[in-house]
Tab-separated table of C-alpha atoms in Angstrom:
chain	number	residue	atom	x	y	z
A	1	MET	CA	-12.019	-16.698	-7.620
A	2	THR	CA	-8.690	-16.859	-7.222
A	3	GLN	CA	-6.297	-14.124	-8.813
A	4	ALA	CA	-3.931	-13.951	-11.436
A	5	GLN	CA	-0.465	-14.975	-12.048
A	6	ALA	CA	0.184	-11.657	-14.062
A	7	PRO	CA	1.176	-8.326	-13.134
A	8	ALA	CA	-2.651	-7.205	-13.348
A	9	LEU	CA	-5.816	-5.033	-12.013
A	10	LEU	CA	-7.289	-8.111	-9.850
A	11	ALA	CA	-10.560	-5.821	-9.071
A	12	ARG	CA	-11.955	-2.206	-9.263
A	13	GLY	CA	-14.086	-0.102	-6.862
A	14	PRO	CA	-14.981	1.766	-5.437
A	15	TRP	CA	-15.838	0.339	-2.354
A	16	ALA	CA	-17.051	2.025	1.089
A	17	GLY	CA	-15.513	0.640	3.949
A	18	GLU	CA	-18.544	-1.661	4.629
A	19	GLN	CA	-18.263	-2.999	1.168
A	20	VAL	CA	-14.715	-4.890	2.055
A	21	ASN	CA	-14.967	-7.929	3.709
A	22	ALA	CA	-11.604	-9.325	5.175
A	23	VAL	CA	-11.604	-13.001	6.754
A	24	TRP	CA	-8.304	-14.147	8.279
A	25	LEU	CA	-7.741	-18.044	7.709
A	26	ASP	CA	-6.383	-19.800	11.019
A	27	GLU	CA	-3.593	-21.521	9.272
A	28	ALA	CA	-0.449	-19.505	8.715
A	29	PHE	CA	1.387	-19.221	5.484
A	30	GLU	CA	4.643	-21.808	5.830
A	31	PRO	CA	7.114	-20.884	2.938
A	32	ASP	CA	9.713	-23.260	1.675
A	33	ALA	CA	13.341	-23.367	2.855
A	34	GLY	CA	14.635	-21.174	0.014
A	35	LYS	CA	12.007	-18.237	0.823
A	36	VAL	CA	12.794	-18.567	4.942
A	37	GLU	CA	16.686	-18.050	3.602
A	38	ALA	CA	16.092	-14.893	1.288
A	39	ALA	CA	13.885	-13.600	4.285
A	40	ASP	CA	16.629	-13.582	6.730
A	41	ALA	CA	19.240	-12.606	4.022
A	42	ALA	CA	17.152	-9.446	3.504
A	43	ILE	CA	16.386	-8.707	6.963
A	44	ALA	CA	20.592	-8.803	7.638
A	45	SER	CA	20.890	-6.533	4.730
A	46	LEU	CA	18.574	-3.616	6.679
A	47	ARG	CA	20.217	-3.750	9.631
A	48	ASP	CA	23.413	-3.737	8.062
A	49	ARG	CA	22.482	-0.425	6.142
A	50	GLY	CA	20.665	1.176	9.668
A	51	SER	CA	17.180	0.589	8.906
A	52	PRO	CA	15.399	-1.389	11.910
A	53	ALA	CA	14.528	-5.183	11.741
A	54	HIS	CA	11.061	-4.608	10.452
A	55	ASP	CA	10.276	-8.438	10.735
A	56	GLY	CA	7.048	-9.709	12.242
A	57	ILE	CA	3.774	-10.848	11.092
A	58	GLY	CA	1.879	-9.558	7.718
A	59	ALA	CA	-0.579	-10.868	5.891
A	60	ARG	CA	-0.946	-12.759	2.606
A	61	LEU	CA	-3.869	-12.475	-0.157
A	62	VAL	CA	-5.236	-15.991	-0.743
A	63	GLU	CA	-8.261	-15.275	-2.378
A	64	TYR	CA	-10.488	-12.632	-4.036
A	65	GLU	CA	-13.992	-11.750	-5.388
A	66	ALA	CA	-15.429	-8.766	-6.462
A	67	THR	CA	-19.116	-8.969	-6.561
A	68	PRO	CA	-21.578	-8.084	-8.849
A	69	GLU	CA	-23.060	-6.071	-5.915
A	70	GLY	CA	-20.388	-4.084	-5.471
A	71	ALA	CA	-18.601	-6.279	-2.638
A	72	LEU	CA	-15.346	-7.103	-2.177
A	73	HIS	CA	-14.484	-10.268	-0.364
A	74	ILE	CA	-10.960	-11.282	0.453
A	75	LYS	CA	-9.560	-14.335	2.479
A	76	LEU	CA	-6.205	-12.905	4.070
A	77	GLN	CA	-3.439	-15.709	6.050
A	78	ARG	CA	-0.404	-14.683	8.497
A	79	LEU	CA	2.576	-14.766	7.105
A	80	ARG	CA	6.340	-13.755	8.189
A	81	TRP	CA	6.552	-9.609	6.852
A	82	ALA	CA	10.163	-10.463	5.674
A	83	LEU	CA	9.005	-12.341	2.929
A	84	ARG	CA	7.807	-9.392	1.472
A	85	LEU	CA	11.486	-8.402	0.548
A	86	VAL	CA	12.486	-11.400	-0.785
A	87	GLU	CA	13.518	-10.145	-4.364
A	88	GLY	CA	11.226	-11.596	-7.305
A	89	ASP	CA	8.262	-13.328	-5.130
A	90	ALA	CA	7.109	-11.684	-2.446
A	91	SER	CA	4.443	-14.755	-1.532
A	92	GLU	CA	1.436	-12.559	-2.581
A	93	THR	CA	1.799	-10.237	0.793
A	94	ILE	CA	-0.746	-7.494	0.913
A	95	SER	CA	0.008	-3.952	1.003
A	96	ALA	CA	-2.310	-1.158	1.208
A	97	LEU	CA	-1.349	2.610	-0.230
A	98	CYS	CA	-3.802	5.821	0.497
A	99	VAL	CA	-3.656	7.972	-1.894
A	100	THR	CA	-4.286	11.239	-0.193
A	101	ARG	CA	-5.653	14.303	-2.179
A	102	ASP	CA	-6.282	18.020	-0.444
A	103	ALA	CA	-9.386	19.821	-0.796
A	104	ASP	CA	-8.079	21.533	-3.885
A	105	GLY	CA	-7.542	18.094	-6.147
A	106	ARG	CA	-3.717	18.240	-5.241
A	107	TRP	CA	-1.519	14.960	-4.277
A	108	LEU	CA	0.193	14.569	-1.584
A	109	ALA	CA	3.700	13.265	-1.987
A	110	GLY	CA	6.573	12.661	0.280
A	111	ARG	CA	10.268	11.127	-0.082
A	112	ARG	CA	10.593	8.337	1.914
A	113	ALA	CA	13.798	8.189	4.011
A	114	ALA	CA	16.944	6.541	3.305
A	115	TRP	CA	17.167	4.495	6.090
A	116	VAL	CA	13.539	2.882	5.640
A	117	ALA	CA	12.943	-0.525	4.438
A	118	SER	CA	10.958	0.004	1.377
A	119	TRP	CA	11.372	2.646	-1.468
A	120	ALA	CA	14.234	4.236	0.397
A	121	GLY	CA	15.130	7.978	-1.137
A	122	ARG	CA	11.897	7.825	-3.663
A	123	TRP	CA	8.964	9.480	-3.385
A	124	ALA	CA	5.555	8.247	-3.196
A	125	LEU	CA	1.683	8.812	-3.184
A	126	GLY	CA	0.075	9.497	0.102
A	127	ALA	CA	0.759	6.979	2.727
A	128	GLY	CA	1.221	2.771	2.700
A	129	GLY	CA	2.301	0.201	4.510
A	130	ALA	CA	1.823	-3.724	5.684
A	131	VAL	CA	-2.054	-4.930	6.523
A	132	ASP	CA	-1.516	-6.097	10.541
A	133	GLU	CA	-3.049	-9.303	11.633
A	134	GLY	CA	-6.453	-9.563	11.979
A	135	GLU	CA	-7.111	-5.869	9.895
A	136	SER	CA	-8.844	-5.011	7.104
A	137	PRO	CA	-6.965	-3.252	4.246
A	138	PHE	CA	-9.616	-0.696	3.983
A	139	THR	CA	-8.571	-0.164	7.848
A	140	THR	CA	-5.205	0.021	6.809
A	141	LEU	CA	-5.649	3.207	4.642
A	142	THR	CA	-6.952	5.594	7.577
A	143	ARG	CA	-4.463	4.031	10.212
A	144	GLU	CA	-1.633	4.486	7.652
A	145	LEU	CA	-2.532	7.856	7.022
A	146	GLN	CA	-3.020	8.830	10.534
A	147	GLU	CA	0.414	7.284	11.388
A	148	GLU	CA	2.624	8.848	8.363
A	149	TRP	CA	1.070	12.587	8.397
A	150	SER	CA	-1.365	12.678	11.618
A	151	VAL	CA	-4.360	13.705	9.951
A	152	ALA	CA	-7.300	12.492	9.216
A	153	ALA	CA	-9.597	12.147	6.243
A	154	GLU	CA	-12.637	13.630	5.407
A	155	ARG	CA	-13.987	10.778	2.999
A	156	VAL	CA	-12.194	7.747	1.820
A	157	GLN	CA	-12.863	4.766	-0.988
A	158	GLY	CA	-11.435	1.780	-1.913
A	159	GLU	CA	-10.312	1.902	-5.391
A	160	ALA	CA	-8.138	-1.226	-6.952
A	161	LEU	CA	-6.771	-4.576	-6.008
A	162	VAL	CA	-3.401	-4.775	-7.863
A	163	ARG	CA	-0.789	-7.766	-8.339
A	164	LEU	CA	2.584	-6.210	-8.592
A	165	PRO	CA	5.699	-7.485	-10.883
A	166	HIS	CA	7.194	-8.883	-7.833
A	167	ASN	CA	4.310	-10.783	-6.288
A	168	MET	CA	3.216	-8.150	-3.986
A	169	ILE	CA	-0.519	-7.189	-3.678
A	170	MET	CA	-1.666	-3.617	-3.385
A	171	PHE	CA	-5.212	-2.579	-2.101
A	172	ILE	CA	-5.410	0.879	-3.051
A	173	GLY	CA	-7.314	3.364	-1.435
A	174	GLN	CA	-8.429	7.289	-1.853
A	175	ALA	CA	-8.378	9.793	0.802
A	176	TRP	CA	-9.793	13.428	0.934
A	177	LEU	CA	-9.035	16.044	3.278
A	178	PRO	CA	-11.338	18.581	4.754
A	179	PRO	CA	-10.437	22.264	4.045
A	180	GLY	CA	-7.474	23.619	5.707
A	181	ALA	CA	-6.166	20.355	6.825
A	182	GLU	CA	-2.572	20.187	7.737
A	183	VAL	CA	-0.300	17.865	7.167
A	184	VAL	CA	3.050	16.348	9.193
A	185	PRO	CA	5.088	14.216	8.160
A	186	ASP	CA	6.633	11.084	10.319
A	187	HIS	CA	10.195	10.163	10.684
A	188	GLU	CA	9.889	7.934	7.358
A	189	HIS	CA	9.873	10.776	5.045
A	190	ASP	CA	12.445	13.504	4.623
A	191	ALA	CA	10.491	15.706	2.261
A	192	TYR	CA	7.372	16.400	0.972
A	193	ALA	CA	5.138	18.512	-1.715
A	194	TRP	CA	1.656	18.839	-2.732
A	195	TRP	CA	1.758	17.711	-6.340
A	196	PRO	CA	-1.176	19.771	-8.555
A	197	ALA	CA	-4.121	18.576	-9.610
A	198	GLU	CA	-3.106	17.938	-13.269
A	199	ILE	CA	-1.217	15.017	-13.404
A	200	ASP	CA	0.454	16.515	-16.758
A	201	ASP	CA	1.974	19.245	-14.512
A	202	TRP	CA	3.732	16.797	-11.913
A	203	PRO	CA	7.562	17.769	-11.394
A	204	PRO	CA	9.985	15.592	-12.585
A	205	GLU	CA	10.509	13.444	-9.580
A	206	ALA	CA	7.078	12.146	-10.147
A	207	ASP	CA	7.936	8.541	-11.984
A	208	GLU	CA	5.899	7.293	-14.550
A	209	PRO	CA	4.818	4.340	-11.757
A	210	LEU	CA	3.354	7.046	-9.518
A	211	ARG	CA	1.577	8.876	-12.591
A	212	ALA	CA	0.145	5.575	-13.336
A	213	VAL	CA	-1.366	5.191	-10.216
A	214	ALA	CA	-2.740	8.808	-10.112
A	215	ARG	CA	-4.574	8.272	-13.744
A	216	LEU	CA	-6.089	4.890	-12.576
A	217	LEU	CA	-8.186	6.665	-9.482
A	218	GLN	CA	-8.851	9.447	-11.970
């Protein structure tokens, strides 16, 4: 099954790690000249504001299928990471978001530092990032959680495959930390907080897109 063209919930879990089957194709994605130029300009803009040049290899969603048996099959291909920065069309690049809860059901939120490439200065839920070459998006969930917060989850599950308005694909998962777990933010965050288990009790900085993700997972 190929993905829809409009922003949408493409597939809904939950999925355990063994239910997410990611196959990487041999051929890489070849963008047109306009996208290459736009990606070059986006990387140059990052350098101009002091952000490291995050170019490299990323992943693109080619096809997906959610089976009646509860599995998610996805086909991926390599593409230039900077294509995710092209305004209005991220070429179906796929990233993973690991929404993180503590033992009391609270939600981990971090404010992204001003220098980072994406979501600079904004609050985000849990951990997230690009799928590495050869990696399953399910593996990305736990890798990003460890890299960004130096913590391991007690339980993780895949929740949804979503197309965002600018044509980026997001594999959303949810992780629950063991009692007493402590998080240590990385340098990409300049503040963090534990938001209440009840979404209606979240602070004003929790914008509507974040609340919508949390409601989806409830």
